[in-house]
């Protein structure tokens, strides 16, 4: 039975997918799919090619890839919801999860969960209900130019989901949030940047877009931290260096090496303007939990069998027989893939998860639109090393989602903070960042500042500019009169085998190889593939790499990974009508969602027009 | 005249819709634009309204494809018509529009060109005093632009037009004009020097504008310490496609 305590599924929210209605004259091409939410009640198959345990992000992408390739997949999850380590949960589901963590149910994956929930949630009349919230266990953002995004489009899983843009990146410095200056347009019109800084910044941005071809510029810095190159070679100043490293590059500390940071800075810059004036997207109604569900759905369309509320009790490597808690059995002819959180008892080969990620998730009683760009509902705030009272050595990253993202009700927002700092210092850093955010939002949303006209000034060419010096001063002198209301606060430590700043290593999946010398003789999970826990990375970038490696382990090669042909490409609607809309409709469409089909096509035509430029 | 009597409003509106549909597909075909102007000129509705709507249309079009020079030409025609019909000048509105477009994309050559057209008109109508202020602002604007992107030819073309402009030369006090030019000169030298340090190569655009600046300064009796001959010799090597032009300039100077 389904738990009544769950948020509406992808299918339930978008009934027109099932009813095949054609709102704008374009029938959907993804096949009809009924009842994926219902676990198969009768029986599980006797024999499958691959059994996947846990419906996290990587497992779900893998399940979809395998089932479209033709493998016979059984995909189970012990929970009554999809997502596993990437789940999007209601408040009640979160409570249950916290209890499980503290009962030691997944001691090598999560520890030290502390949860506070305000009485307002679940209190009937004026309060919020548990399912008004969708809280991500491992929140993620999606770069507009990334391998996951192309797979989302290729597999048409993006049609199950809704994406919104995120263009607000702030770097916290000197007790205030500096908004990112990263486009040529912003650099040109920014009145506070000295002329030479503009030039140096532009020079760097141009360089980074094809840095690999210019080894003469960076080779001597290859083994050194990137900040040395930014300061010596590009003569950039501290604020720009921090912005490039920590907001654009999303690095964790000062020691990040040059080539890998260049790669990450380019990731941001080349994602910009792919779908519009922003580099990053996130999915509405929840992050990786939603995406996992979408890929599971795709896998089911491709022929995979799903069973929730089912856990693996044991596995016999000699007969390749998996036995479930309900007593049923299945023969796995090729591979068994298990998420470390759902391994059966007495498993001996679960990889060591030696890196800690400390996370703090809060729901606050303010919508925080002060931090968002116009028409958007999300922001990223980065606290560089040394910027916090706690003297943090590692970055604290905060991902903020407002009510427009549909993960929380009006007048609230969800704050996800995380750090790669190890040990007890981490929680101090998280608390310091939380305090800085709290102070900032309370004074920014205070009405005292709104009436002060001298903060907004007009530049010589009529552009508005915020007098940031003035803003900074009033920030420092401001003593908050109100306190922020916390509706929920959740601390936990997550463990992962992936070191900060890297993706899962191919050798990770070799550890359990039958031929490997490290195997424990006679262990019940010899030959089992364990997936990696989510890393500290705030983007989805590791997901495809990990799924592809597992796919290669199972199929033998990754040549046909999501090599999909729906055979109806001509039917995919091309939104010609949009040009007309752009001309004849008034601006400011209320809908801020990003339509990938439309924009990909538009991209094509603008390029064509560009060729004819004078 | 005969046309107007025979054809009804519906005809003219459907003709506008038809040309819009064609423009959508072929935004760079002269005759669609020309026909659309003809339609507007002969439209049964001879009020300013259809022209104002047209200005909104072309603004949206330029938002989608900001560098379609047909669109910019069309915009000038529409604006001129509105000015004729209403008697109001739209020069400053249009200047703000080009600023907005250049701010959005510094490489928008069409917008920079529109700016030269508008500034020439504004200079012709303004008092000396307000012209002087505009010229000062413009010096700051171009300085900002060349520091933002010293590789962009539209910026350098605009700077060349601007410093050689007669009104710019004659409006300011000679000493003030000379001061601004020298400031520009030293900024260009600074950018060139910076490029040399970074990549070991001088910036061709800088060298070219230094030659122009050298001439302009010489005309008002100021010798720069930059040797024009040296710049030209460098360009002959660095920009071989225009070698003969530089050779010609070299010989002229002697």
Coordinates of N, CA and C in Angstrom, one line a residue, chain A residues 184-191 195-196 198-200 202-203 206-207 217 233-235 460-461 463 576 579-587 602 606 609-610 612-614, chain B residues 17 20 23-24 27-28 57 60-61 63-65 67-69 99 102-104 106-107 109-110 115 137 141 143-145 147-152 190-191 194-195 197-198:
Chain A
X184 N 29.9 39.7 -19.5 CA 30.5 40.8 -20.1 C 29.7 42.1 -19.9
X185 N 28.4 41.8 -20.0 CA 27.4 42.9 -19.8 C 27.6 43.5 -18.4
X186 N 27.6 42.6 -17.4 CA 27.7 43.1 -16.0 C 29.1 43.8 -15.7
X187 N 30.1 43.2 -16.3 CA 31.4 43.8 -16.1 C 31.5 45.2 -16.8
X188 N 30.9 45.3 -17.9 CA 30.8 46.6 -18.6 C 30.0 47.7 -17.9
X189 N 28.9 47.3 -17.3 CA 28.0 48.3 -16.7 C 28.3 48.5 -15.2
X190 N 29.1 47.6 -14.6 CA 29.4 47.8 -13.2 C 30.2 49.0 -12.9
X191 N 29.6 49.9 -12.1 CA 30.3 51.2 -11.9 C 31.3 51.1 -10.8
X195 N 38.7 50.3 -13.8 CA 38.9 49.9 -15.3 C 39.8 48.8 -15.5
X196 N 41.0 48.8 -14.8 CA 42.0 47.7 -15.0 C 41.4 46.4 -14.5
X198 N 38.3 45.5 -14.7 CA 37.4 45.0 -15.7 C 38.2 44.3 -16.8
X199 N 39.3 45.0 -17.2 CA 40.1 44.4 -18.3 C 40.6 43.0 -17.9
X200 N 41.2 43.0 -16.6 CA 41.8 41.7 -16.2 C 40.7 40.6 -16.1
X202 N 37.9 40.4 -17.8 CA 37.5 40.0 -19.1 C 38.5 39.1 -19.7
X203 N 39.8 39.4 -19.5 CA 40.9 38.7 -20.1 C 40.9 37.3 -19.6
X206 N 37.8 35.3 -21.0 CA 38.1 34.9 -22.4 C 39.1 33.7 -22.4
X207 N 40.1 33.8 -21.6 CA 41.1 32.7 -21.5 C 40.4 31.4 -21.1
X217 N 50.0 29.8 -20.8 CA 49.5 30.7 -19.8 C 49.4 30.0 -18.4
X233 N 49.3 36.1 -12.6 CA 49.2 36.2 -14.0 C 48.1 37.2 -14.5
X234 N 47.0 37.1 -13.8 CA 45.9 37.9 -14.3 C 45.7 39.2 -13.4
X235 N 46.5 39.3 -12.4 CA 46.5 40.5 -11.6 C 45.1 40.8 -11.0
X460 N 25.6 57.5 -15.1 CA 25.6 58.5 -16.1 C 24.7 58.1 -17.3
X461 N 24.6 56.9 -17.5 CA 23.8 56.5 -18.7 C 22.4 55.9 -18.3
X463 N 21.6 54.0 -15.9 CA 21.4 52.7 -15.2 C 21.3 52.8 -13.7
X576 N 7.7 26.9 -33.5 CA 7.9 28.1 -34.4 C 7.0 29.3 -33.8
X579 N 8.3 32.7 -31.9 CA 8.8 34.0 -32.5 C 7.6 35.0 -32.5
X580 N 6.5 34.5 -33.0 CA 5.3 35.3 -33.1 C 4.9 35.8 -31.7
X581 N 4.9 34.9 -30.7 CA 4.6 35.3 -29.4 C 5.5 36.4 -28.9
X582 N 6.8 36.2 -29.2 CA 7.7 37.2 -28.7 C 7.4 38.6 -29.2
X583 N 6.9 38.6 -30.4 CA 6.7 39.9 -31.0 C 5.3 40.5 -30.6
X584 N 4.3 39.6 -30.6 CA 3.0 40.1 -30.4 C 2.5 40.1 -29.0
X585 N 2.9 39.2 -28.2 CA 2.5 39.2 -26.8 C 3.2 40.2 -26.1
X586 N 2.6 40.5 -25.0 CA 3.4 41.4 -24.1 C 4.5 40.6 -23.4
X587 N 5.4 41.3 -22.9 CA 6.5 40.7 -22.2 C 6.0 40.0 -20.9
X602 N 15.4 27.4 -30.6 CA 15.7 28.8 -30.8 C 17.2 29.1 -30.9
X606 N 18.9 31.3 -33.9 CA 19.7 32.5 -33.7 C 21.1 32.4 -34.3
X609 N 20.9 33.0 -37.9 CA 20.8 34.5 -38.2 C 22.1 35.2 -38.0
X610 N 22.8 34.7 -37.0 CA 24.1 35.3 -36.7 C 25.1 35.2 -37.8
X612 N 24.6 35.6 -40.8 CA 24.3 36.6 -41.8 C 24.6 38.0 -41.3
X613 N 25.1 38.1 -40.2 CA 25.4 39.4 -39.6 C 26.4 40.2 -40.5
X614 N 26.2 41.5 -40.5 CA 27.0 42.4 -41.4 C 28.5 42.1 -41.3
Chain B
X17 N 0.2 41.4 -41.3 CA 0.4 40.1 -40.7 C 1.2 39.2 -41.6
X20 N 4.8 40.2 -41.5 CA 5.4 39.7 -40.3 C 5.8 38.3 -40.3
X23 N 8.9 38.0 -42.4 CA 10.1 38.5 -41.7 C 10.6 37.4 -40.7
X24 N 9.6 36.7 -40.1 CA 9.9 35.7 -39.1 C 10.8 34.7 -39.7
X27 N 14.4 37.2 -41.9 CA 14.5 38.5 -41.3 C 15.6 39.4 -42.1
X28 N 16.3 38.9 -43.0 CA 17.3 39.7 -43.6 C 17.0 39.9 -45.1
X57 N 6.9 46.7 -32.3 CA 7.3 45.4 -33.0 C 8.8 45.4 -33.3
X60 N 10.9 44.6 -30.3 CA 10.9 43.2 -29.9 C 11.7 42.4 -30.8
X61 N 11.7 42.7 -32.1 CA 12.5 42.0 -33.0 C 14.0 42.2 -32.7
X63 N 15.2 42.7 -29.9 CA 15.5 42.0 -28.7 C 15.9 40.6 -29.0
X64 N 15.2 40.0 -30.0 CA 15.5 38.6 -30.4 C 16.8 38.6 -31.2
X65 N 17.0 39.5 -32.1 CA 18.2 39.5 -32.9 C 18.7 40.9 -32.9
X67 N 21.3 42.3 -33.6 CA 22.3 42.9 -34.5 C 21.9 42.8 -36.0
X68 N 20.5 42.7 -36.2 CA 20.0 42.7 -37.5 C 20.0 44.2 -38.0
X69 N 20.9 44.5 -38.9 CA 20.9 45.9 -39.3 C 19.7 46.4 -40.1
X99 N 22.2 52.9 -25.8 CA 23.0 52.6 -24.6 C 22.6 51.3 -24.0
X102 N 23.9 48.5 -26.2 CA 25.4 48.3 -26.1 C 25.7 47.7 -24.8
X103 N 25.0 48.2 -23.7 CA 25.3 47.6 -22.4 C 25.0 46.1 -22.4
X104 N 24.0 45.7 -23.1 CA 23.7 44.3 -23.2 C 24.7 43.5 -24.0
X106 N 28.3 44.6 -25.9 CA 29.3 45.6 -26.3 C 29.7 45.5 -27.7
X107 N 29.5 44.3 -28.3 CA 29.9 44.1 -29.7 C 28.8 44.3 -30.7
X109 N 27.6 46.1 -33.2 CA 28.0 47.1 -34.1 C 26.9 48.0 -34.6
X110 N 25.7 47.4 -34.8 CA 24.6 48.2 -35.3 C 24.2 49.3 -34.3
X115 N 24.4 55.0 -32.6 CA 24.8 56.0 -31.7 C 25.5 57.1 -32.4
X137 N 30.9 62.7 -20.9 CA 30.3 61.4 -20.6 C 30.7 60.4 -21.6
X141 N 32.5 56.8 -21.3 CA 31.8 55.6 -21.8 C 32.8 54.8 -22.7
X143 N 36.0 54.9 -22.8 CA 37.1 54.4 -22.0 C 36.7 53.1 -21.3
X144 N 35.5 53.1 -20.7 CA 35.0 51.9 -20.0 C 34.9 50.8 -21.0
X145 N 34.4 51.1 -22.2 CA 34.2 50.0 -23.2 C 35.6 49.4 -23.7
X147 N 38.3 49.3 -22.0 CA 38.9 48.4 -21.0 C 38.1 47.1 -20.8
X148 N 36.8 47.2 -21.1 CA 36.1 45.9 -21.0 C 36.5 44.9 -22.1
X149 N 36.6 45.4 -23.3 CA 37.1 44.5 -24.4 C 37.9 45.2 -25.4
X150 N 39.2 45.0 -25.3 CA 40.1 45.7 -26.2 C 40.3 45.0 -27.5
X151 N 39.5 43.9 -27.7 CA 39.7 43.2 -28.9 C 38.5 43.4 -29.8
X152 N 37.6 44.3 -29.4 CA 36.3 44.4 -30.1 C 36.4 45.5 -31.1
X190 N 48.5 52.2 -22.1 CA 48.5 51.3 -20.9 C 47.9 49.9 -21.3
X191 N 46.8 49.9 -22.1 CA 46.2 48.6 -22.5 C 47.2 47.8 -23.4
X194 N 49.9 46.4 -21.3 CA 49.4 45.3 -20.6 C 49.3 44.0 -21.4
X195 N 48.9 44.2 -22.7 CA 48.8 43.0 -23.6 C 50.2 42.5 -23.9
X197 N 52.8 42.7 -22.0 CA 53.3 41.9 -20.8 C 52.7 40.5 -20.7
X198 N 51.4 40.5 -21.0 CA 50.7 39.2 -20.8 C 51.0 38.2 -21.9

